[in-house]
PDB file of N, CA and C in Angstrom:
ATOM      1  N   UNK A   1     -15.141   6.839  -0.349  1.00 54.00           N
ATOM      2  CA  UNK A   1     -13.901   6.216  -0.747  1.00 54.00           C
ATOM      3  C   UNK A   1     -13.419   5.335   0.392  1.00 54.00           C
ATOM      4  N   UNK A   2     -13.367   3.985  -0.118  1.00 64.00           N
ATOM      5  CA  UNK A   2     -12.887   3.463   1.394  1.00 64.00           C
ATOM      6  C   UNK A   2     -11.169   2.734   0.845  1.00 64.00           C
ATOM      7  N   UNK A   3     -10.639   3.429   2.193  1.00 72.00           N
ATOM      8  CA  UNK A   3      -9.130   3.481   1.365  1.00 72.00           C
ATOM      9  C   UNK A   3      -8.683   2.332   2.871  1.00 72.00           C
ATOM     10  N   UNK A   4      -7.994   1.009   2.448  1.00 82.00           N
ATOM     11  CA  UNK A   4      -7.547   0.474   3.378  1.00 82.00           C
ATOM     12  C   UNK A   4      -5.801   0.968   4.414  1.00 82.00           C
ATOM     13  N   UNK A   5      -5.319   0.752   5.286  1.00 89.00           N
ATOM     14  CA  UNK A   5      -3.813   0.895   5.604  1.00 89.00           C
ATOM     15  C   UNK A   5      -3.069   1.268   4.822  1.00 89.00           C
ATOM     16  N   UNK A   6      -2.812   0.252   3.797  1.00 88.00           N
ATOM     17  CA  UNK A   6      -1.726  -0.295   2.871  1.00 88.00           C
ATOM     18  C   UNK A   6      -1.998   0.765   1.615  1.00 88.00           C
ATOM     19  N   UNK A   7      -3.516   1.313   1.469  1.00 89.00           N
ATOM     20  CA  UNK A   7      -3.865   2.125   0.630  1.00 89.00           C
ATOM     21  C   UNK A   7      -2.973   3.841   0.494  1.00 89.00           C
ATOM     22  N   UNK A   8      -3.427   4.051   2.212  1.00 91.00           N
ATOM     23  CA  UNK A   8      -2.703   5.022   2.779  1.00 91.00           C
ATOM     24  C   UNK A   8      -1.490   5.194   3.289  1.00 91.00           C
ATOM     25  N   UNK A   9      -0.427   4.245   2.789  1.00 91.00           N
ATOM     26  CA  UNK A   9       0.746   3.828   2.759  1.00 91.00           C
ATOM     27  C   UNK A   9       1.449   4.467   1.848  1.00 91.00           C
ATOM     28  N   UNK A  10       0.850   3.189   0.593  1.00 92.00           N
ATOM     29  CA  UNK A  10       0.932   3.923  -0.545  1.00 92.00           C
ATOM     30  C   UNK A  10       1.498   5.478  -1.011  1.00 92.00           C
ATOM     31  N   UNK A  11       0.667   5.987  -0.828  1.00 93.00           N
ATOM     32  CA  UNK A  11       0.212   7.545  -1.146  1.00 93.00           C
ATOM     33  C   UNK A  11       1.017   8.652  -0.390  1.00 93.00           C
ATOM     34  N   UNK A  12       1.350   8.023   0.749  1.00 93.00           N
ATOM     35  CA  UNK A  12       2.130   8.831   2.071  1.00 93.00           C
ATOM     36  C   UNK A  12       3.664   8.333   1.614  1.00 93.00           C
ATOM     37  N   UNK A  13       4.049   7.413   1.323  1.00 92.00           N
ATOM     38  CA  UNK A  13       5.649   7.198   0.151  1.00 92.00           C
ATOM     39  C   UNK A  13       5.384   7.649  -0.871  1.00 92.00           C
ATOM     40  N   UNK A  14       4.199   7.418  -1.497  1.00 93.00           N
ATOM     41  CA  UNK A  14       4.609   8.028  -2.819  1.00 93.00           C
ATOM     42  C   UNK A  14       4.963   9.846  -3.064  1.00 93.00           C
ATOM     43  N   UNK A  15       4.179  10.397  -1.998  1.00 94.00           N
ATOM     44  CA  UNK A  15       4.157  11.738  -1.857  1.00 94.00           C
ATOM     45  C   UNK A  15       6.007  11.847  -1.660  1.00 94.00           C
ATOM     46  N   UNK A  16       6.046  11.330  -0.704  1.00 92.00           N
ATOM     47  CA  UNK A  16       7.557  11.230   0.138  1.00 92.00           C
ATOM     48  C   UNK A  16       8.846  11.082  -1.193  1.00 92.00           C
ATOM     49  N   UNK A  17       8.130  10.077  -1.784  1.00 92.00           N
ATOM     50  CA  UNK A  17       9.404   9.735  -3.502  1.00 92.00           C
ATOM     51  C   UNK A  17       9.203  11.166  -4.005  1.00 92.00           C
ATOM     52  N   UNK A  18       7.914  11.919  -4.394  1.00 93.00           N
ATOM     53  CA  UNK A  18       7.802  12.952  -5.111  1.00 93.00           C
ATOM     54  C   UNK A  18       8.366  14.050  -4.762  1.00 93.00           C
ATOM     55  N   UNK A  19       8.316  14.318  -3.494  1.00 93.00           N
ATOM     56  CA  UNK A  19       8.964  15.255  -2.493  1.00 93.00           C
ATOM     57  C   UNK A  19      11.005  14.802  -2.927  1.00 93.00           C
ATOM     58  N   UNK A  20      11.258  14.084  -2.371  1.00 92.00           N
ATOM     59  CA  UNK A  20      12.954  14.017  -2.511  1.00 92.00           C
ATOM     60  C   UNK A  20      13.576  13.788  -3.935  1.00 92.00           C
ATOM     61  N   UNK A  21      12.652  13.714  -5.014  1.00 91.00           N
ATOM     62  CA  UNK A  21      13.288  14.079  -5.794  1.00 91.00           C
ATOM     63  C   UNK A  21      13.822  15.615  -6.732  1.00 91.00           C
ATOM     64  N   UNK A  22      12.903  16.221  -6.123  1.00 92.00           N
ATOM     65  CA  UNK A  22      13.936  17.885  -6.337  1.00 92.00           C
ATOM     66  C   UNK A  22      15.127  18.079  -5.191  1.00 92.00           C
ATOM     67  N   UNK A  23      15.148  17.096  -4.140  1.00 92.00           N
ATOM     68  CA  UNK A  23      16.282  17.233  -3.384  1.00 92.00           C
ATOM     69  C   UNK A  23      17.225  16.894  -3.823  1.00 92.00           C
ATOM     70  N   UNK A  24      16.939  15.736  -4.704  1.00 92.00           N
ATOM     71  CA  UNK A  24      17.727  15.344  -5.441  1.00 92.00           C
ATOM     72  C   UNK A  24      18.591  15.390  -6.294  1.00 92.00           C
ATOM     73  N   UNK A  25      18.303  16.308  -7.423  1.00 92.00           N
ATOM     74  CA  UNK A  25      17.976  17.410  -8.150  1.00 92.00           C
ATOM     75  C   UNK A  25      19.693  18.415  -7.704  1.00 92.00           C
ATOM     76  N   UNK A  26      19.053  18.936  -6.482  1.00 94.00           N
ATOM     77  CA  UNK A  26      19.628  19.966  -6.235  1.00 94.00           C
ATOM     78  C   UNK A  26      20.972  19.671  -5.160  1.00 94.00           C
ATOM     79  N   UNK A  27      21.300  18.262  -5.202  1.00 90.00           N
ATOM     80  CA  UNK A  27      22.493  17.701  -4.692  1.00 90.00           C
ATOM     81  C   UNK A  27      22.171  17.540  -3.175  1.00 90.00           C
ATOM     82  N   UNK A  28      20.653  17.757  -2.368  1.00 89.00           N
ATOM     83  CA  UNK A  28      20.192  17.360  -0.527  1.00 89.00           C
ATOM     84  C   UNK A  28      20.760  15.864  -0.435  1.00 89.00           C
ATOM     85  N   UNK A  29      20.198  15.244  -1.610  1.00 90.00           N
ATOM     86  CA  UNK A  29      19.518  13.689  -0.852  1.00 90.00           C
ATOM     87  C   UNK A  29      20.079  12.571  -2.082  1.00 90.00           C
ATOM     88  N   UNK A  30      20.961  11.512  -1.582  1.00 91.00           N
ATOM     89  CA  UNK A  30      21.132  10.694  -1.937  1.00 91.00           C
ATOM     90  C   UNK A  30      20.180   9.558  -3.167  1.00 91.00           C
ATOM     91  N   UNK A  31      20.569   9.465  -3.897  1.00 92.00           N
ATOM     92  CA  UNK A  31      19.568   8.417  -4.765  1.00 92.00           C
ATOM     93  C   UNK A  31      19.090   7.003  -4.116  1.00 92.00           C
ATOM     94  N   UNK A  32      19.737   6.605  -3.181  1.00 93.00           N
ATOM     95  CA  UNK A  32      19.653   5.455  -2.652  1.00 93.00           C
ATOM     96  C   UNK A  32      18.073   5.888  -1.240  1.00 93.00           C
ATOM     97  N   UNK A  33      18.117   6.912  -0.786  1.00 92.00           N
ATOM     98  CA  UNK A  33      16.811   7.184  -0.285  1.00 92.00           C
ATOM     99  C   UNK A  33      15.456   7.231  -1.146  1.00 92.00           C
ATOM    100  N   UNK A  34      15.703   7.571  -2.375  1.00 93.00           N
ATOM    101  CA  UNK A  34      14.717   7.815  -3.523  1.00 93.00           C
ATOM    102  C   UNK A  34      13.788   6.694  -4.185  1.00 93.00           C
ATOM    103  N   UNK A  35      14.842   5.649  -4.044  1.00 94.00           N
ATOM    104  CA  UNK A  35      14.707   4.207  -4.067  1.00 94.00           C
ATOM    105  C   UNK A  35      14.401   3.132  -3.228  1.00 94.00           C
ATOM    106  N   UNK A  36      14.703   3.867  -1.860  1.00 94.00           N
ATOM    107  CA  UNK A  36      13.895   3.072  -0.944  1.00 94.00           C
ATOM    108  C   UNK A  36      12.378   3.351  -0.432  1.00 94.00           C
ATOM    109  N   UNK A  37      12.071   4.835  -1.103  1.00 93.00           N
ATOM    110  CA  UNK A  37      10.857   5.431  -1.256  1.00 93.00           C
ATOM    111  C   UNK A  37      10.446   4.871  -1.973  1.00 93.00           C
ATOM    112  N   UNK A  38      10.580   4.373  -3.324  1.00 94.00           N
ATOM    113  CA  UNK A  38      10.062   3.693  -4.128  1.00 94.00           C
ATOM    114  C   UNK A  38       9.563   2.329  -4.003  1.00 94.00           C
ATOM    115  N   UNK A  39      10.852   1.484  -3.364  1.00 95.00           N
ATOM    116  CA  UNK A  39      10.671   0.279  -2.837  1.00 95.00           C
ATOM    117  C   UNK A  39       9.269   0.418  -2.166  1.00 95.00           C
ATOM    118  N   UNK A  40       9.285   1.034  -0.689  1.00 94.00           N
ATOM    119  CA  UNK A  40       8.279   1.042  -0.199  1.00 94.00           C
ATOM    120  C   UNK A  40       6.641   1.494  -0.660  1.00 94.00           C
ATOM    121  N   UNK A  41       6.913   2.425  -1.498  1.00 95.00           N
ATOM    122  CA  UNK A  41       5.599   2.592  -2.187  1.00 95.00           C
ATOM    123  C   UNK A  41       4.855   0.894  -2.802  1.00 95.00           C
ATOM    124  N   UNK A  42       5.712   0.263  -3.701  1.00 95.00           N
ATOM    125  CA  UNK A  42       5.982  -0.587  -3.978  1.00 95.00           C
ATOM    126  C   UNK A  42       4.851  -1.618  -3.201  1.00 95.00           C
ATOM    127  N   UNK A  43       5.780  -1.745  -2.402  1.00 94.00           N
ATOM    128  CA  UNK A  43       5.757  -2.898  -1.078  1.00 94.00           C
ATOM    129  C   UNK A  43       3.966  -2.800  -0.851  1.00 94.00           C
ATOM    130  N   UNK A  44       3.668  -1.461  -0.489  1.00 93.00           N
ATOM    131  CA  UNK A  44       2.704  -1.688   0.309  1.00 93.00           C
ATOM    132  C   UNK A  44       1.186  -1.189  -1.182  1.00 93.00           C
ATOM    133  N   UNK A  45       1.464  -0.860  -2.280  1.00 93.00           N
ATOM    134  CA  UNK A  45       1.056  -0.730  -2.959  1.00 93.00           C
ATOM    135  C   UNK A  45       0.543  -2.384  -3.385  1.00 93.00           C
ATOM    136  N   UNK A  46       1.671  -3.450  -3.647  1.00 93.00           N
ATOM    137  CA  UNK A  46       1.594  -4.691  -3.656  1.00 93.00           C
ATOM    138  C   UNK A  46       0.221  -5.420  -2.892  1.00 93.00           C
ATOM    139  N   UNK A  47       0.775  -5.119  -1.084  1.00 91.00           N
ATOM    140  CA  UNK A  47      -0.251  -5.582  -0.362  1.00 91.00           C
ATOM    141  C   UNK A  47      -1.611  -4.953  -0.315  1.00 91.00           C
ATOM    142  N   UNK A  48      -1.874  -3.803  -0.546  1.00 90.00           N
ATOM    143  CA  UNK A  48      -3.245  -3.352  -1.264  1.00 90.00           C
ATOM    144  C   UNK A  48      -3.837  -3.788  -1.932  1.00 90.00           C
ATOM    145  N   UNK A  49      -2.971  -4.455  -3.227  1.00 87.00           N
ATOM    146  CA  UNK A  49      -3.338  -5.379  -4.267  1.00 87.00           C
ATOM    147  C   UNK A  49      -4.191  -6.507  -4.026  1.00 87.00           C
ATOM    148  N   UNK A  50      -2.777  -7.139  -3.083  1.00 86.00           N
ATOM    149  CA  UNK A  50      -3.346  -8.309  -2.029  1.00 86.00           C
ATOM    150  C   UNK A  50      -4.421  -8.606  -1.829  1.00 86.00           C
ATOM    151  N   UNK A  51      -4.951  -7.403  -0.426  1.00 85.00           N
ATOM    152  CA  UNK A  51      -6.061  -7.540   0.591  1.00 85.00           C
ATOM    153  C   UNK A  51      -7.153  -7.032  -0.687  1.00 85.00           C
ATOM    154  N   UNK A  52      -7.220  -6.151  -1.801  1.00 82.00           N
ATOM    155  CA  UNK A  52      -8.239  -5.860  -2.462  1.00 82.00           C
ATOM    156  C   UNK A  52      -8.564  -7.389  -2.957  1.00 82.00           C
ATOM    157  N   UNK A  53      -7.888  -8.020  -3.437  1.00 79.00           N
ATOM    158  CA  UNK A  53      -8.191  -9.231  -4.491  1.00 79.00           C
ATOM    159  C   UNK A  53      -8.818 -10.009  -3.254  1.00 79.00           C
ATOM    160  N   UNK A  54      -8.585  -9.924  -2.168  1.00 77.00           N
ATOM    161  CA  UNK A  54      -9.505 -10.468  -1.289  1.00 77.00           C
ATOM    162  C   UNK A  54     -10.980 -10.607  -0.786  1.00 77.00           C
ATOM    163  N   UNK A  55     -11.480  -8.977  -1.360  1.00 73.00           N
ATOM    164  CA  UNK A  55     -12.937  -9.146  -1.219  1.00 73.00           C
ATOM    165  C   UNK A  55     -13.356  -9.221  -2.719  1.00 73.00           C
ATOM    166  N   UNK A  56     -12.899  -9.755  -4.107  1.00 71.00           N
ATOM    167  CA  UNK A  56     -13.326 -10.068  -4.927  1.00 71.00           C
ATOM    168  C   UNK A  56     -13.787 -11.307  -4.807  1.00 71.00           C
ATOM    169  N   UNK A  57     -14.566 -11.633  -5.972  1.00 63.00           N
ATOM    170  CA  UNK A  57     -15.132 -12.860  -6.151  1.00 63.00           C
ATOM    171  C   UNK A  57     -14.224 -13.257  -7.353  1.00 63.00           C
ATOM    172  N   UNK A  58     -14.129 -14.390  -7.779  1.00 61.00           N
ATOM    173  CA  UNK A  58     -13.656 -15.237  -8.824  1.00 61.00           C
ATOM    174  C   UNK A  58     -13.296 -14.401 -10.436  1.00 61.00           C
ATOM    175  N   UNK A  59     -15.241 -14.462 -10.521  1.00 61.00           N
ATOM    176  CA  UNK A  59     -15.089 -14.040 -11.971  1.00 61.00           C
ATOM    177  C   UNK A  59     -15.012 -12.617 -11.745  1.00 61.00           C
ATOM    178  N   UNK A  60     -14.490 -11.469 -10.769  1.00 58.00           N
ATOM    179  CA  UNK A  60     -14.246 -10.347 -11.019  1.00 58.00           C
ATOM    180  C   UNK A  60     -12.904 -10.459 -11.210  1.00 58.00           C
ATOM    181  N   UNK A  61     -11.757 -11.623 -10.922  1.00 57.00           N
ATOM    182  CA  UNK A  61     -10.552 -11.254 -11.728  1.00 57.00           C
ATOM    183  C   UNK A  61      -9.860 -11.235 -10.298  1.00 57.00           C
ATOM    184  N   UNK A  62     -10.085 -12.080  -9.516  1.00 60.00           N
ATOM    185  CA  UNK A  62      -9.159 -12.730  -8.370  1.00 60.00           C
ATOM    186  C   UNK A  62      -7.698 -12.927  -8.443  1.00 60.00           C
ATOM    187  N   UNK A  63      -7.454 -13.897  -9.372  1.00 70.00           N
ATOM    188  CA  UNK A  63      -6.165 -14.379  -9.432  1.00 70.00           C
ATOM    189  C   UNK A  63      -5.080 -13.566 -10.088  1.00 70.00           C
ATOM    190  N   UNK A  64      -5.769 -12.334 -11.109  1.00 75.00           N
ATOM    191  CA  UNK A  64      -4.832 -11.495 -11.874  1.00 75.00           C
ATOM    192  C   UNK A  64      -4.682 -10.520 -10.928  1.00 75.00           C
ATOM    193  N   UNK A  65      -5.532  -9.684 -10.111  1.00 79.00           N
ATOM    194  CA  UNK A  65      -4.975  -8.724  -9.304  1.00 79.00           C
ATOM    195  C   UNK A  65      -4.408  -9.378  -7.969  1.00 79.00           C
ATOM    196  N   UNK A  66      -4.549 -10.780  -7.612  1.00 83.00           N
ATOM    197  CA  UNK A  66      -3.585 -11.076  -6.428  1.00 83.00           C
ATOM    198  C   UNK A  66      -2.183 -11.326  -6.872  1.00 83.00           C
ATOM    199  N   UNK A  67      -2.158 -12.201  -8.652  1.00 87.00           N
ATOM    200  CA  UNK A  67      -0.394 -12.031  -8.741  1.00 87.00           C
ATOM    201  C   UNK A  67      -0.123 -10.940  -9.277  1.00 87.00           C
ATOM    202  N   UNK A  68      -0.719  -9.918  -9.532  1.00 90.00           N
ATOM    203  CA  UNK A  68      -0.189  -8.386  -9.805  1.00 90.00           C
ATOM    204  C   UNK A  68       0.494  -7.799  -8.548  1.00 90.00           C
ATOM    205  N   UNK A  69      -0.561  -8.233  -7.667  1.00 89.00           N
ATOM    206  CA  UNK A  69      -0.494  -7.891  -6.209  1.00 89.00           C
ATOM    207  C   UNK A  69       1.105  -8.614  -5.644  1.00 89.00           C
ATOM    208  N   UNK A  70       1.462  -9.434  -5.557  1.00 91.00           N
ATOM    209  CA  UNK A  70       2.323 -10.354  -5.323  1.00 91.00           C
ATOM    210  C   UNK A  70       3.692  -9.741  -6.274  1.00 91.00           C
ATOM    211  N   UNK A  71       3.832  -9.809  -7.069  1.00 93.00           N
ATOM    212  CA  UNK A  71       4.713  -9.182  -8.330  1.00 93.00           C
ATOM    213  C   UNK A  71       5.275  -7.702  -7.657  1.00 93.00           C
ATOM    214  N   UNK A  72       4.193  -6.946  -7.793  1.00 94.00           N
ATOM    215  CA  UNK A  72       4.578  -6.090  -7.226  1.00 94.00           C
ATOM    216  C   UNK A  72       5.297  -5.559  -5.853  1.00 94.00           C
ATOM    217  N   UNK A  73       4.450  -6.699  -4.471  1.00 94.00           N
ATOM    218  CA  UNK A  73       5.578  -6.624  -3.717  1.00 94.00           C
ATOM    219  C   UNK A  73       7.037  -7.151  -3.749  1.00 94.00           C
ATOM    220  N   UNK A  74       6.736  -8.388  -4.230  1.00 95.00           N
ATOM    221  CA  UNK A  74       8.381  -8.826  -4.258  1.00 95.00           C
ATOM    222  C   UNK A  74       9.564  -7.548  -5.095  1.00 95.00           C
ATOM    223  N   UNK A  75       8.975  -7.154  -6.046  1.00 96.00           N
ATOM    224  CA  UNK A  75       9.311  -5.336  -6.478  1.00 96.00           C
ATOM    225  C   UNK A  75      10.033  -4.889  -5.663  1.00 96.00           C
ATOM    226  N   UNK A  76       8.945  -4.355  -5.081  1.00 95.00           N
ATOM    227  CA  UNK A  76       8.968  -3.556  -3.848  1.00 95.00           C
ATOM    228  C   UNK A  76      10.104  -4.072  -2.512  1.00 95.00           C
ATOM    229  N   UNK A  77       9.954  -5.184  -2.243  1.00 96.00           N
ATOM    230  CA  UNK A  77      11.248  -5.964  -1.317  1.00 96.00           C
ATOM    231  C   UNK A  77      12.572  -5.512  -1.731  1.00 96.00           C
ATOM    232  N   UNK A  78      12.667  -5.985  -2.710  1.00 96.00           N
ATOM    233  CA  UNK A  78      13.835  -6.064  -3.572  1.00 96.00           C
ATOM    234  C   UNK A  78      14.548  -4.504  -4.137  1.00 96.00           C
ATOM    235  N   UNK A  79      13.404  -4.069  -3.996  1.00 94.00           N
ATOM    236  CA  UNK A  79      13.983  -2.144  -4.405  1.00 94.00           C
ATOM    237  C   UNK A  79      14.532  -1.992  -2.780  1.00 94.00           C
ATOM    238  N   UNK A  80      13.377  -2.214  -1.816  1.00 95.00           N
ATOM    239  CA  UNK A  80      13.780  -1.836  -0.719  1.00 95.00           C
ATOM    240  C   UNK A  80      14.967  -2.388   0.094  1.00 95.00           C
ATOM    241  N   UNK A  81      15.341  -3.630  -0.323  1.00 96.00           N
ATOM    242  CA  UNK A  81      16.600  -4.830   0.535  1.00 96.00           C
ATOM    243  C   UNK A  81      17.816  -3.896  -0.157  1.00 96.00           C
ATOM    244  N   UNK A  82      17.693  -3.698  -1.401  1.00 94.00           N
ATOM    245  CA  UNK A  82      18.755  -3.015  -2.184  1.00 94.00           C
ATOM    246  C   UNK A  82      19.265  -1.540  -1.789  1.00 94.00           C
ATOM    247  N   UNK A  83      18.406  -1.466  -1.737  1.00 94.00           N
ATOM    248  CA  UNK A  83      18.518   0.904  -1.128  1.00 94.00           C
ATOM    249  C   UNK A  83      19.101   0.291   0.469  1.00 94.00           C
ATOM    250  N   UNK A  84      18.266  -0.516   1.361  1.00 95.00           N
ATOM    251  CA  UNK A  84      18.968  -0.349   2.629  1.00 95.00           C
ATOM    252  C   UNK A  84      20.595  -0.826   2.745  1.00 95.00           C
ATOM    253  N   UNK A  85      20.634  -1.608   2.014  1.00 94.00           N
ATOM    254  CA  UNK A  85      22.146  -2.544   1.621  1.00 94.00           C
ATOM    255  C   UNK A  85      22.784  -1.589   1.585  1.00 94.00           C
ATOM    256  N   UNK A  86      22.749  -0.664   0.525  1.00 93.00           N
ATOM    257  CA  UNK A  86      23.687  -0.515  -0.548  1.00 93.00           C
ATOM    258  C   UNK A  86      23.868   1.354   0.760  1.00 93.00           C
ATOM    259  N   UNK A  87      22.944   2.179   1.347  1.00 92.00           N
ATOM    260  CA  UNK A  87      22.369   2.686   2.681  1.00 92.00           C
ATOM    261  C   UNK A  87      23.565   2.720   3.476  1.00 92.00           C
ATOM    262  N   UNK A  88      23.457   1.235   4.190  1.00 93.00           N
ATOM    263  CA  UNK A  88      24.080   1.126   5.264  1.00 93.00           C
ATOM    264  C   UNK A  88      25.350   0.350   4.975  1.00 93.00           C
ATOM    265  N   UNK A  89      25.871  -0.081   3.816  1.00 88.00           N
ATOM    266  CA  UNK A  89      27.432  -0.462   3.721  1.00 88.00           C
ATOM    267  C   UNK A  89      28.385   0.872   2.673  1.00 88.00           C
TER     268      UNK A  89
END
């Protein structure tokens, strides 16, 4: 399995989203942390996308998993700009 950075990013927020939401649940942890877990899953889930569509060739479908890839981070930004905003004011 060859898992890049951004792969193991991924997976290490997503665990992290899965984890705080029984905190959640049980009145620990704010929703606005839950969401910036998400964001970030997001984010770097996106750039995985990215760098994968990078060692494709053409006709394996380049351009659909780089703007999947792309889509998804801006997602991911935007979950995350929002949770820190909304966070820290």
């Amino acid at each position: 399995m060859n898992l890049n950075r951004f792969s193991i990013l991924t997976i290490i927020f997503g665990v992290l989203c899965i984890i705080s939401i029984p905190l959640y649940i049980v009145n620990k942890l704010n929703i606005n942390y839950i969401i910036l877990m998400t964001g970030l899953t997001q984010l770097f889930s996106g750039l995985s996308h990215i760098k994968t569509s990078k060692n494709l060739t053409v006709k394996e479908g380049y351009n659909g998993t780089k703007i999947i890839g792309v889509t998804i981070s801006i997602i991911g930004v935007l979950l995350t700009f929002l949770a820190i905003n909304k966070i820290l004011l």
